[in-house]
JSON list of C-alpha atoms and ligand atoms in Angstrom, two decimals:
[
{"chain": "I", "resi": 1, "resn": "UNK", "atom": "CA", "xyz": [32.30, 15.95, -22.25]},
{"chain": "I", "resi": 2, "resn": "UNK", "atom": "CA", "xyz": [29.12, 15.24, -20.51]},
{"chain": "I", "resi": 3, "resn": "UNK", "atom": "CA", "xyz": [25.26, 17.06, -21.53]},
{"chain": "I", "resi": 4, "resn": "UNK", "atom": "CA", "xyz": [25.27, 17.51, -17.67]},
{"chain": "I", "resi": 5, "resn": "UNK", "atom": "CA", "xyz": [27.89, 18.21, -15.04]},
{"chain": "I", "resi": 6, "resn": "UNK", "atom": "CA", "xyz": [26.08, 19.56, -12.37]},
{"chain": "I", "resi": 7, "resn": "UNK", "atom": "CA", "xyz": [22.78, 17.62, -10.52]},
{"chain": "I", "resi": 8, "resn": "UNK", "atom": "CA", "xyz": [20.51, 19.71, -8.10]},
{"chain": "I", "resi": 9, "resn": "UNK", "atom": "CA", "xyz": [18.44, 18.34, -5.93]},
{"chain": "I", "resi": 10, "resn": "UNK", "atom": "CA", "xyz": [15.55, 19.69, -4.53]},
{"chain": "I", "resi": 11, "resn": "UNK", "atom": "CA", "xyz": [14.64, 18.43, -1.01]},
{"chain": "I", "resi": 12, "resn": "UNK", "atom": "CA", "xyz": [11.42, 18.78, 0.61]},
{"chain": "I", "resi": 13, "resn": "UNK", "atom": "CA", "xyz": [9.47, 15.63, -1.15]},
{"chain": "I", "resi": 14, "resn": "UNK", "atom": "CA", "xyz": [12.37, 15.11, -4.00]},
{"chain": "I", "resi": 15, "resn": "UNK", "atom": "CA", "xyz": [14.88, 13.81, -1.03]},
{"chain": "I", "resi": 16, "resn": "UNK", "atom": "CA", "xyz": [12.96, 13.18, 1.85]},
{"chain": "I", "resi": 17, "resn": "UNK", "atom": "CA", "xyz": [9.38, 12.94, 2.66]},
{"chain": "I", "resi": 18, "resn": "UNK", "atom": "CA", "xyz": [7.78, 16.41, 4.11]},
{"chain": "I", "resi": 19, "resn": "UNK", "atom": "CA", "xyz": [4.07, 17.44, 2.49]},
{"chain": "I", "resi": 20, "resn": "UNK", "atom": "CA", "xyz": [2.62, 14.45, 4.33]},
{"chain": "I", "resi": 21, "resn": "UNK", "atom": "CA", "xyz": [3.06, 16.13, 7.86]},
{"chain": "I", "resi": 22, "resn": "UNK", "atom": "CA", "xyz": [1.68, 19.07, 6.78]},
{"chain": "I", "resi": 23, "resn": "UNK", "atom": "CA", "xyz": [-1.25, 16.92, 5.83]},
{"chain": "I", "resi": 24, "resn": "UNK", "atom": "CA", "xyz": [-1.13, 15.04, 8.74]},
{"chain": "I", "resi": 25, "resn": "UNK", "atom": "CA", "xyz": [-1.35, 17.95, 11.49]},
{"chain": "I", "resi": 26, "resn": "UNK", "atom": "CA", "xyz": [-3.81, 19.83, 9.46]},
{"chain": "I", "resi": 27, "resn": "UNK", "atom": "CA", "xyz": [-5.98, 17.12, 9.47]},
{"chain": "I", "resi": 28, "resn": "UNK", "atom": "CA", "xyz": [-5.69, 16.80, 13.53]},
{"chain": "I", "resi": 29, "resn": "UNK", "atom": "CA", "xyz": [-6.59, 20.65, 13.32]},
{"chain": "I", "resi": 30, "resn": "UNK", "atom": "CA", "xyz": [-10.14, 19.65, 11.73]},
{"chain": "I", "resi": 31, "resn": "UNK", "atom": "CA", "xyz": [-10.17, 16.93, 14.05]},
{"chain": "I", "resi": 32, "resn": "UNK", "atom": "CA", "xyz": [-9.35, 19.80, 17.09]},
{"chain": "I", "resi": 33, "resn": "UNK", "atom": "CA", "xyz": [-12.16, 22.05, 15.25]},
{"chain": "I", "resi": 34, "resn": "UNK", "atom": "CA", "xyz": [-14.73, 20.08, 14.62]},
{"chain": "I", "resi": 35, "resn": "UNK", "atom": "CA", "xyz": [-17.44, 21.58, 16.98]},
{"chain": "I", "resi": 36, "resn": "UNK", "atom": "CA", "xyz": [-16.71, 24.64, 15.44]},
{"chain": "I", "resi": 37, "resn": "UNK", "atom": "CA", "xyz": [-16.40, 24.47, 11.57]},
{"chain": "I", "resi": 38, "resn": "UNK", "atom": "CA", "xyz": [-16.32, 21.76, 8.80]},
{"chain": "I", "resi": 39, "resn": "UNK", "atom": "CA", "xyz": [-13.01, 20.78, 7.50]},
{"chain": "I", "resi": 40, "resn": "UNK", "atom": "CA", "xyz": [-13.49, 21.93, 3.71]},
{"chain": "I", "resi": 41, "resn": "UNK", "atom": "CA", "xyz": [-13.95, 25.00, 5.45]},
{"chain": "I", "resi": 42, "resn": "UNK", "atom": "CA", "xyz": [-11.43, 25.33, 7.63]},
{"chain": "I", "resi": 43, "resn": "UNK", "atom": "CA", "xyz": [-8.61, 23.87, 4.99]},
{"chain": "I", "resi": 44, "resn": "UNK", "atom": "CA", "xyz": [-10.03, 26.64, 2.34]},
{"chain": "I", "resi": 45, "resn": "UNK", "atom": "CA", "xyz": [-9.27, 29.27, 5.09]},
{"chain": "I", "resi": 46, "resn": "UNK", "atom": "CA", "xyz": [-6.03, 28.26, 6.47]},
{"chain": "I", "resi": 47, "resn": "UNK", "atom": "CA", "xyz": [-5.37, 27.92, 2.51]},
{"chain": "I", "resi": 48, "resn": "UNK", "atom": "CA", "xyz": [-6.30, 31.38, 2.37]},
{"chain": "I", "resi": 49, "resn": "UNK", "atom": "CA", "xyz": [-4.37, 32.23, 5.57]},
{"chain": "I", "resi": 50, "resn": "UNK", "atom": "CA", "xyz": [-0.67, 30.61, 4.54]},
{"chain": "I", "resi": 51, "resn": "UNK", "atom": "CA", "xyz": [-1.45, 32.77, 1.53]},
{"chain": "I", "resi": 52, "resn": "UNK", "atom": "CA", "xyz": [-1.47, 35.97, 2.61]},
{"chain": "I", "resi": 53, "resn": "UNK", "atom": "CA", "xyz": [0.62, 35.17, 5.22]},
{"chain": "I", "resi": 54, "resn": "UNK", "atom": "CA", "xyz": [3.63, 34.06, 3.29]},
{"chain": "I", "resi": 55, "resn": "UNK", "atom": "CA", "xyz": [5.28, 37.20, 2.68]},
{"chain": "I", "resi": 56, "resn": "UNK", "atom": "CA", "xyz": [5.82, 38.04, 6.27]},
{"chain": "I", "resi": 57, "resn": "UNK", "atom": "CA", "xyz": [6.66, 34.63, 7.12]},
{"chain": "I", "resi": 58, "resn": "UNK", "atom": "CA", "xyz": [8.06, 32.81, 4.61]},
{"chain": "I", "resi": 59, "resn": "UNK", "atom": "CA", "xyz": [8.04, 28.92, 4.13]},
{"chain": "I", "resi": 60, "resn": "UNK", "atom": "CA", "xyz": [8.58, 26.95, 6.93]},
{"chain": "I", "resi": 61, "resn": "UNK", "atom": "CA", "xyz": [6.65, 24.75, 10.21]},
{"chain": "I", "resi": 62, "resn": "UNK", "atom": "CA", "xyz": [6.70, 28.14, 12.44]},
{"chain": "I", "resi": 63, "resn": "UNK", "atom": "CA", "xyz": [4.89, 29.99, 9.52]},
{"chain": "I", "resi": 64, "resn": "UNK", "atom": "CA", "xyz": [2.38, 27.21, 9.44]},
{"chain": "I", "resi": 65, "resn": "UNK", "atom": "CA", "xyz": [1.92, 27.11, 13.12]},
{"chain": "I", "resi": 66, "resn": "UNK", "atom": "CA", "xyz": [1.12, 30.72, 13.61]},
{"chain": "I", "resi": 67, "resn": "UNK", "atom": "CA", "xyz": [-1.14, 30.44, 10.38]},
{"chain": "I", "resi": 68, "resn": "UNK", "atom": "CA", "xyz": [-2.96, 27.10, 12.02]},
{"chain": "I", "resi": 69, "resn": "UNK", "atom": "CA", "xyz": [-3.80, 29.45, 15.17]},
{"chain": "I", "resi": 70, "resn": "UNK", "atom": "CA", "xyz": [-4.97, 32.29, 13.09]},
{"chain": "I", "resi": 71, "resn": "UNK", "atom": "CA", "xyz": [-7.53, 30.44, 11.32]},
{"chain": "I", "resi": 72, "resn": "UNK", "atom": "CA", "xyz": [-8.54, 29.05, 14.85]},
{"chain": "I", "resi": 73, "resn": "UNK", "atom": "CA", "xyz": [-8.94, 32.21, 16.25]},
{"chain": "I", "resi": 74, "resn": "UNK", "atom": "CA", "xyz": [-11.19, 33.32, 13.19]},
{"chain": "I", "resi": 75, "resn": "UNK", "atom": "CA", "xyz": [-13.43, 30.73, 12.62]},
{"chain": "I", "resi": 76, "resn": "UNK", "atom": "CA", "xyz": [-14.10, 30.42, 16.08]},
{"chain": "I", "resi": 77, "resn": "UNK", "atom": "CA", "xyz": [-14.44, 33.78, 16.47]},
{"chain": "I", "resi": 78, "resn": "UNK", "atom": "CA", "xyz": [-11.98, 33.53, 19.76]},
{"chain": "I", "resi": 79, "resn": "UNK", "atom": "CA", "xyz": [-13.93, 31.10, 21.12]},
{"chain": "I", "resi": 80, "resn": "UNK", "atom": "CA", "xyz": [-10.63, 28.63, 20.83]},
{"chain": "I", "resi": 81, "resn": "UNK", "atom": "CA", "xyz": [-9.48, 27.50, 24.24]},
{"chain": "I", "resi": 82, "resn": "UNK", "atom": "CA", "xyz": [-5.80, 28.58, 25.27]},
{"chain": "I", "resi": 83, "resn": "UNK", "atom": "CA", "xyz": [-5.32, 24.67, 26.04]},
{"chain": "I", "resi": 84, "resn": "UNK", "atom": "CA", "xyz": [-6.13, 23.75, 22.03]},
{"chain": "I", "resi": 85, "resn": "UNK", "atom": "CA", "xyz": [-4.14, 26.41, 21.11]},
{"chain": "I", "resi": 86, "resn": "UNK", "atom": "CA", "xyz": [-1.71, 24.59, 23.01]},
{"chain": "I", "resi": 87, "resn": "UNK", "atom": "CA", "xyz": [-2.42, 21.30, 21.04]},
{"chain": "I", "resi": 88, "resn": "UNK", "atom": "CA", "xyz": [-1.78, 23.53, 17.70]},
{"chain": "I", "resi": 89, "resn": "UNK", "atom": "CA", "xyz": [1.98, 24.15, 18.88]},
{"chain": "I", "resi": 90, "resn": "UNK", "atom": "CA", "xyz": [2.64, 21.13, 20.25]},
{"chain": "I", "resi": 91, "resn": "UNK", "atom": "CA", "xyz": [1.75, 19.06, 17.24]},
{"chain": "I", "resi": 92, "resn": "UNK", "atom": "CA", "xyz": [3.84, 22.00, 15.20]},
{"chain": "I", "resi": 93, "resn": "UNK", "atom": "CA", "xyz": [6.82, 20.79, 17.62]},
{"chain": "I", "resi": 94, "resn": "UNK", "atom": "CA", "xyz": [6.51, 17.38, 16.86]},
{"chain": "I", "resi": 95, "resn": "UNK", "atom": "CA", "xyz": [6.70, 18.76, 12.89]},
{"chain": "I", "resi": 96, "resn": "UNK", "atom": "CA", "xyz": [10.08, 19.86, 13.57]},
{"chain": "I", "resi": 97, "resn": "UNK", "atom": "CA", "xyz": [11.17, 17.04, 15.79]},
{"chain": "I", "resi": 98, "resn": "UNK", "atom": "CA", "xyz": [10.22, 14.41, 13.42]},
{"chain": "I", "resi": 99, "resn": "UNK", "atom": "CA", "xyz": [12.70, 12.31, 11.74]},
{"chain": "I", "resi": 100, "resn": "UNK", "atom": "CA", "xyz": [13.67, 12.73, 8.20]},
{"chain": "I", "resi": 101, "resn": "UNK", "atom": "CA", "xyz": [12.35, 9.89, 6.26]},
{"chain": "I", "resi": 102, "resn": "UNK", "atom": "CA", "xyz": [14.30, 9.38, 3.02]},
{"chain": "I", "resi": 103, "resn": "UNK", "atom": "CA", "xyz": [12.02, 8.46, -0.14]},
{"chain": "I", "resi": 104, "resn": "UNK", "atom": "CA", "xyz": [12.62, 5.31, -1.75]},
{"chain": "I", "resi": 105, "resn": "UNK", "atom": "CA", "xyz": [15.43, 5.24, -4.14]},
{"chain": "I", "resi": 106, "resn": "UNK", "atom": "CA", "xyz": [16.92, 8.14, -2.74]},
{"chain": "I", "resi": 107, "resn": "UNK", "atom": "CA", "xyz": [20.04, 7.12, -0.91]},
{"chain": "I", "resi": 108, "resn": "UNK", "atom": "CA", "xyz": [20.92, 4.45, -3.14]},
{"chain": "I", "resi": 109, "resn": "UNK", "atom": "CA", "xyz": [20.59, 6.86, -6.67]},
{"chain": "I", "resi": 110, "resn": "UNK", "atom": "CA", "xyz": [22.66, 10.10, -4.81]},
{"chain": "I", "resi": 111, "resn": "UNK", "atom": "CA", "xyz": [25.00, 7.13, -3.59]},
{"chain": "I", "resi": 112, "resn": "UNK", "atom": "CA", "xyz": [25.31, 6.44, -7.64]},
{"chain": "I", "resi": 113, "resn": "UNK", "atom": "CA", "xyz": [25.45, 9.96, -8.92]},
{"chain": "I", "resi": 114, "resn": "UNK", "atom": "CA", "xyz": [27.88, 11.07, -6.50]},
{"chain": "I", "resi": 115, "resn": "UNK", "atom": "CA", "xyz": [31.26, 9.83, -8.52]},
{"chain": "I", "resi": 116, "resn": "UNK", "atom": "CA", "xyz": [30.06, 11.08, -12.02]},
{"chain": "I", "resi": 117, "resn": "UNK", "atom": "CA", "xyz": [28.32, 14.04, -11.18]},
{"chain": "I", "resi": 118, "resn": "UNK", "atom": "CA", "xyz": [28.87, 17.31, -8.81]},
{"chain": "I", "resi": 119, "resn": "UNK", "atom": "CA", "xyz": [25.85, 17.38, -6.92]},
{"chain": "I", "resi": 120, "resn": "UNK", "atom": "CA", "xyz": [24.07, 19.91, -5.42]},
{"chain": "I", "resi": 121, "resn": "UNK", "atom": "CA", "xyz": [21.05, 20.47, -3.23]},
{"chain": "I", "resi": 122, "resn": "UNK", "atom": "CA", "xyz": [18.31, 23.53, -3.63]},
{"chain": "I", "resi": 123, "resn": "UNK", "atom": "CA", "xyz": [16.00, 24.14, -1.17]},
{"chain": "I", "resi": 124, "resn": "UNK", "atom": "CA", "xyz": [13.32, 26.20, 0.73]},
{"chain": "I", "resi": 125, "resn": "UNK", "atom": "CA", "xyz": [11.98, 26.92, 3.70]},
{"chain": "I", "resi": 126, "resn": "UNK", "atom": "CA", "xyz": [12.82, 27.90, 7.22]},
{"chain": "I", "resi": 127, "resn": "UNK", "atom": "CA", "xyz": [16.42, 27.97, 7.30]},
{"chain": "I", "resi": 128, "resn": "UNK", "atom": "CA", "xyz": [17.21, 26.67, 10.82]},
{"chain": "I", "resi": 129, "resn": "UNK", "atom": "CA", "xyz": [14.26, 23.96, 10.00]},
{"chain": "I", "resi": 130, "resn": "UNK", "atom": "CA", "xyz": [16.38, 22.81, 6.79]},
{"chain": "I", "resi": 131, "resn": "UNK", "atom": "CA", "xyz": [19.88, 22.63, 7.89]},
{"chain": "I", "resi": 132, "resn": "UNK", "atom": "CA", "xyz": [18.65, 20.63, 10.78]},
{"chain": "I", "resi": 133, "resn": "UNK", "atom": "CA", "xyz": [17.15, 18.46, 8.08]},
{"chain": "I", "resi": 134, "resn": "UNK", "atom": "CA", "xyz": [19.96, 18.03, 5.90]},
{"chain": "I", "resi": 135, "resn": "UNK", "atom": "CA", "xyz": [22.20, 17.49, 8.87]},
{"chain": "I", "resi": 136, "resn": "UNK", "atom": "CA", "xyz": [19.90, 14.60, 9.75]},
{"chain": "I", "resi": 137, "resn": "UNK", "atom": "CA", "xyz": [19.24, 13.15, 6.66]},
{"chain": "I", "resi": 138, "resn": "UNK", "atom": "CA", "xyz": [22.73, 11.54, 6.12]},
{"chain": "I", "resi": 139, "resn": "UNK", "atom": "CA", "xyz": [23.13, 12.80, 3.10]},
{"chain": "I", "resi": 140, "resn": "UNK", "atom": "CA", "xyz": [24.88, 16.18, 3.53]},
{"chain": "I", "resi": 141, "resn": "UNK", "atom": "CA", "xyz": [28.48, 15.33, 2.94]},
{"chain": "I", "resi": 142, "resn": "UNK", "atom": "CA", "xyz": [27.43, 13.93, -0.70]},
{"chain": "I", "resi": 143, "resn": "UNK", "atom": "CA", "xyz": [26.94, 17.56, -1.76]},
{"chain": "I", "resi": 144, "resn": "UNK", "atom": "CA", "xyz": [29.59, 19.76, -2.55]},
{"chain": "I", "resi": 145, "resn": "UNK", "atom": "CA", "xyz": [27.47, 22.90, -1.68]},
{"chain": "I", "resi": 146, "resn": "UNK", "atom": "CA", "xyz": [24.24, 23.71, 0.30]},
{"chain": "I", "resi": 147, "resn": "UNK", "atom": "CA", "xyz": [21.85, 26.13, -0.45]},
{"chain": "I", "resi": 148, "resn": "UNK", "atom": "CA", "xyz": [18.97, 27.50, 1.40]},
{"chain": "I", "resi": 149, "resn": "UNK", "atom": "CA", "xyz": [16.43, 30.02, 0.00]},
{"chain": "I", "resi": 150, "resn": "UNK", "atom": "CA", "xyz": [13.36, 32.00, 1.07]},
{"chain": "I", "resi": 151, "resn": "UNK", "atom": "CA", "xyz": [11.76, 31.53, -2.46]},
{"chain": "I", "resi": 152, "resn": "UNK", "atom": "CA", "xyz": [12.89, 29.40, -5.69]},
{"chain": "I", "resi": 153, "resn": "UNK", "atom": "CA", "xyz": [12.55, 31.93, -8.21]},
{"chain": "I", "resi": 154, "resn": "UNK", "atom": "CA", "xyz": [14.94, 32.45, -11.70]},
{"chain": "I", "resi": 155, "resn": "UNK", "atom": "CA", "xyz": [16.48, 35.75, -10.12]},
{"chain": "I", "resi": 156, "resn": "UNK", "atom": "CA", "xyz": [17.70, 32.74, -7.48]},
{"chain": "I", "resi": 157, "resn": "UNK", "atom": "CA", "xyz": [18.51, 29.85, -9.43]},
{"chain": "I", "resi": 158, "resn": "UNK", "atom": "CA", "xyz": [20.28, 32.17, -12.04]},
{"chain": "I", "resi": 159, "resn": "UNK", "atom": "CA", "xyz": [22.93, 33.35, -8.49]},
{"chain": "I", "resi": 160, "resn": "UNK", "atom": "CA", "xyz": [23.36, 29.98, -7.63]},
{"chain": "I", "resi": 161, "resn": "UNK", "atom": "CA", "xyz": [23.95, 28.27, -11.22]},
{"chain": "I", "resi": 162, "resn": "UNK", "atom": "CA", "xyz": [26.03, 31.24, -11.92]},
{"chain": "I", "resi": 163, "resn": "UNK", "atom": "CA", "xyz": [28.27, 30.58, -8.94]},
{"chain": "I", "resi": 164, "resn": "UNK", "atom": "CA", "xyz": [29.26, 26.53, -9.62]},
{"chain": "I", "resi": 165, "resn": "UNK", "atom": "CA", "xyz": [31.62, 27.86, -12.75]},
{"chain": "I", "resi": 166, "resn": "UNK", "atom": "CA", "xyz": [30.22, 25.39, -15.25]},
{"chain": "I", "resi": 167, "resn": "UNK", "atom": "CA", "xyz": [27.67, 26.50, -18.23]},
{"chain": "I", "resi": 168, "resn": "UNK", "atom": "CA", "xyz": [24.56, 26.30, -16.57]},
{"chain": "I", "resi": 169, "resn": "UNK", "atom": "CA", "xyz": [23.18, 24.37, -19.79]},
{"chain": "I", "resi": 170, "resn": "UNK", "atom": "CA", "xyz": [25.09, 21.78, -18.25]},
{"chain": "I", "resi": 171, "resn": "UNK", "atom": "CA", "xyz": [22.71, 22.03, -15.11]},
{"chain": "I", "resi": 172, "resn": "UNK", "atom": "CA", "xyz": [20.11, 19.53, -14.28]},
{"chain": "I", "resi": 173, "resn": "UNK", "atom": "CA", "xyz": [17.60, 20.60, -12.03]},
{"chain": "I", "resi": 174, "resn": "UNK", "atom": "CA", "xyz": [15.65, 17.91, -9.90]},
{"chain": "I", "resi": 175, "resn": "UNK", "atom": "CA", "xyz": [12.54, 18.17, -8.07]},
{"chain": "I", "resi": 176, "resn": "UNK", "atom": "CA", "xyz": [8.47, 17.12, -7.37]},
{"chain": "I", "resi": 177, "resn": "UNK", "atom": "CA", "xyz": [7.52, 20.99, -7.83]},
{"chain": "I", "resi": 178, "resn": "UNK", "atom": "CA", "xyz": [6.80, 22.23, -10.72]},
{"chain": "I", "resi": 179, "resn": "UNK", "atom": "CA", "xyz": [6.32, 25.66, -9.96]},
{"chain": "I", "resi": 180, "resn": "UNK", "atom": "CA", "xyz": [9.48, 25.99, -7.53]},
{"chain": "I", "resi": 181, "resn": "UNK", "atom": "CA", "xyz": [11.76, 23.24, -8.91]},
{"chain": "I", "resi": 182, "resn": "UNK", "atom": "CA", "xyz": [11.06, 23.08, -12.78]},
{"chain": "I", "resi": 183, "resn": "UNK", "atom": "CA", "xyz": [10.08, 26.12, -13.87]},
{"chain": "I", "resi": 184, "resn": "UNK", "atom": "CA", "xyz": [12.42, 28.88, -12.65]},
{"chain": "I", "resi": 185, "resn": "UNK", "atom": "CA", "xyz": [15.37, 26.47, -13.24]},
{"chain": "I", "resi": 186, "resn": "UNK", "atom": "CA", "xyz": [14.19, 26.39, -17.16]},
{"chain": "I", "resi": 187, "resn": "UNK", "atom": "CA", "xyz": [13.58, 30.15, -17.30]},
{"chain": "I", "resi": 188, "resn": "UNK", "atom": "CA", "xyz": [17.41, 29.96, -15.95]},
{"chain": "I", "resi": 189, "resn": "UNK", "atom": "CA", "xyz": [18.83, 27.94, -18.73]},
{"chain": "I", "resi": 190, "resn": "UNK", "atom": "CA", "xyz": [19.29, 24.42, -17.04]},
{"chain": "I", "resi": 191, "resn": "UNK", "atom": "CA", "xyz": [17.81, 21.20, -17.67]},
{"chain": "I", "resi": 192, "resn": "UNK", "atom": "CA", "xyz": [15.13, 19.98, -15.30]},
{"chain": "I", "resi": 193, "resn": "UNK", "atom": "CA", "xyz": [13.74, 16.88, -14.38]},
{"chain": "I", "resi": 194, "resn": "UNK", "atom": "CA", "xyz": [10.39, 16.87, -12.45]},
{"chain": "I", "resi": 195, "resn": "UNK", "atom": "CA", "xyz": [9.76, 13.63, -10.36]},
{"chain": "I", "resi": 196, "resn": "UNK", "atom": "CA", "xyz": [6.22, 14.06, -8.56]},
{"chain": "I", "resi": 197, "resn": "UNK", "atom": "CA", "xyz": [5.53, 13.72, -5.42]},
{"chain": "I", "resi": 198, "resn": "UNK", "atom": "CA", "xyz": [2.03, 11.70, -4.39]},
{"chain": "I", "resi": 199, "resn": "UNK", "atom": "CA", "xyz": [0.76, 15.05, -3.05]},
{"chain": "I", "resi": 200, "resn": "UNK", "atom": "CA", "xyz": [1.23, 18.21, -3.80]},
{"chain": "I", "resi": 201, "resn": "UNK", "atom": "CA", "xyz": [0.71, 21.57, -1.60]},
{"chain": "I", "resi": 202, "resn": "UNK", "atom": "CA", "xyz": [-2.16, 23.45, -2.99]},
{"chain": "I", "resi": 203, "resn": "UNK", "atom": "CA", "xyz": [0.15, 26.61, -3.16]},
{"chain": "I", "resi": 204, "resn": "UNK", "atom": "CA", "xyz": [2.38, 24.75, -5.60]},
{"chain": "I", "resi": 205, "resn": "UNK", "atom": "CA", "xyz": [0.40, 23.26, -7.92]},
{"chain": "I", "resi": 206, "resn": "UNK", "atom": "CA", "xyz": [0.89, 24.39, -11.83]},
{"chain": "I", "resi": 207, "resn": "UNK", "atom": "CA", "xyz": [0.13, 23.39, -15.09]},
{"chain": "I", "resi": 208, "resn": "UNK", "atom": "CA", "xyz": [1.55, 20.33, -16.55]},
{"chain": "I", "resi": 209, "resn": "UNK", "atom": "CA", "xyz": [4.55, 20.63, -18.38]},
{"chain": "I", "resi": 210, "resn": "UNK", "atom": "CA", "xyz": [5.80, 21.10, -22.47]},
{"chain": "I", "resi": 211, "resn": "UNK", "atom": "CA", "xyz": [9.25, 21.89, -22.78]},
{"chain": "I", "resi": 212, "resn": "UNK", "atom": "CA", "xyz": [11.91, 20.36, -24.61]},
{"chain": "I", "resi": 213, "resn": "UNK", "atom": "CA", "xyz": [14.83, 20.95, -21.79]},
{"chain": "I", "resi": 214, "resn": "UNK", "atom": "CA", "xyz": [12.44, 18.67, -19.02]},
{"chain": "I", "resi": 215, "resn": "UNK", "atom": "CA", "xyz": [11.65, 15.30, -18.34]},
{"chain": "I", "resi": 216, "resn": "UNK", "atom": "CA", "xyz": [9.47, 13.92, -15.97]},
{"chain": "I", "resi": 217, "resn": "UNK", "atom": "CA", "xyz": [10.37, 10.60, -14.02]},
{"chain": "I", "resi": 218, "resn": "UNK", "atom": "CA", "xyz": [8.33, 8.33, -12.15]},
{"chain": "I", "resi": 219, "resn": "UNK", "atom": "CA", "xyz": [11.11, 7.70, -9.33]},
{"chain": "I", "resi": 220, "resn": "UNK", "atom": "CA", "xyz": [13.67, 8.94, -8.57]},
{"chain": "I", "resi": 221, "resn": "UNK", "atom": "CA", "xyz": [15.90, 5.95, -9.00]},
{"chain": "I", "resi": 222, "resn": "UNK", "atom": "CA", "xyz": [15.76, 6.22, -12.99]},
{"chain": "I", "resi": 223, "resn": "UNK", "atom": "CA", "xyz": [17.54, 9.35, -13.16]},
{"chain": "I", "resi": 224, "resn": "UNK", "atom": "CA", "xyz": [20.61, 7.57, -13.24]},
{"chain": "I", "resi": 225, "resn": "UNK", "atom": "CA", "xyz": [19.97, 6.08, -16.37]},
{"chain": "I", "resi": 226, "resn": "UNK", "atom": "CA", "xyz": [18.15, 9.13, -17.68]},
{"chain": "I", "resi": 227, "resn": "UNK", "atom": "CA", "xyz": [21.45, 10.80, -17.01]},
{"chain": "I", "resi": 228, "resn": "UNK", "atom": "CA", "xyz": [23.37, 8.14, -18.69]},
{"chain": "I", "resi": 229, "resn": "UNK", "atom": "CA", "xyz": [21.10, 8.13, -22.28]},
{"chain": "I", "resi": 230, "resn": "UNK", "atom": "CA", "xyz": [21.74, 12.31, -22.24]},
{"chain": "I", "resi": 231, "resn": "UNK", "atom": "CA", "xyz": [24.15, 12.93, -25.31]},
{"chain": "I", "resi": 232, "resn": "UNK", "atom": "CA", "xyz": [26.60, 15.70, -25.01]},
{"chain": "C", "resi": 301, "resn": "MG", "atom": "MG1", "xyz": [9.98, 20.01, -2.90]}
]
């Protein structure tokens, strides 16, 4: 008998590094805008753009791409040249081209989970964007099932837990967001443990944490013996 059978991972910035390109090609699109508006500005409009935005195009680079060009076009008011419009999709390109860069710990603690523990992975987003990222992040054949959604809410994680034929008590829930990762997975009824990321996407941010079914770890590569010190 073990207090958890079943380990879901989260990917974006749990698994692999991803918020940091996002912060990277928004701060070329100051860089591309800067005869036209200051960047607090422009990253509290595209802010408010991905916002209202996000229910008719989900997560995802493409989303944020079409978002970067529609707070171009406003705060410039269409003064933006076709050619840095251009710029906008090629750096979105080089989003989706770029390689998947594992976060320290990461191979070496799945590596170490993957003969005690059925693992799973949990993520969101664009779902031709993620598969190609799980396919190139080496780790795919570790987990025994994939799953992709358009939004990590309970009504989600409740199908999926549901569907691994284990109590989902005996879930644990892994991931840097709080809002998409810990939260939902609580509400539930598995275990979560939140490992932060160094940055965090304004859109996910959320309060700190009290709740006795979570932990939060530093790195990733103590949940092994987190698991380990769980009592049945
Ligand atoms: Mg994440």
């Amino acid at each position: 008998m073990r207090a958890v059978e079943v380990v879901a991972f989260d990917g974006d910035d749990t698994l692999w590094h991803h918020e940091h390109l996002y912060q990277d090609t928004q701060a070329a699109l100051r860089e591309l805008l800067v005869r036209h508006v200051e960047g607090p500005v422009l990253d509290a409009h595209l802010l408010d753009v991905e916002r209202r935005n996000l229910s008719l195009f989900g997560y995802g680079v493409k989303g944020f791409v079409l978002s970067m060009i529609e707070t171009a076009l406003e705060l410039t008011n269409g003064e933006v040249t076709g050619g840095e419009i251009g710029q906008i999709i090629e750096r979105g390109k080089s989003m989706l081209r770029h390689p998947v860069e594992l976060i320290d710990g990461v191979a070496d603690t799945v590596q170490q989970l993957v003969d005690d523990y059925r693992l799973v992975l949990v993520t969101k987003g664009d779902l031709f964007d993620q598969e190609g990222k799980i396919a190139r992040s080496g780790l795919a054949e570790l987990f025994e099932h994939v799953e992709i959604l358009s939004e990590k809410d309970v009504a989600a994680y409740r199908r999926v837990f549901s569907a691994l034929d284990v109590p989902i008590s005996k879930v644990m829930m892994v991931g840097n967001s709080v809002r998409s990762d810990v939260l939902p997975a609580l509400d539930a009824g598995a275990q979560a443990v939140h490992v932060p990321y160094r940055v965090t996407w304004d859109l996910e941010h959320a309060e700190p944490l009290d709740h006795h079914r979570v932990v939060r770890l530093e790195r990733i590569a103590e949940l092994p013996g987190y698991l380990d010190s769980l009592i049945p």
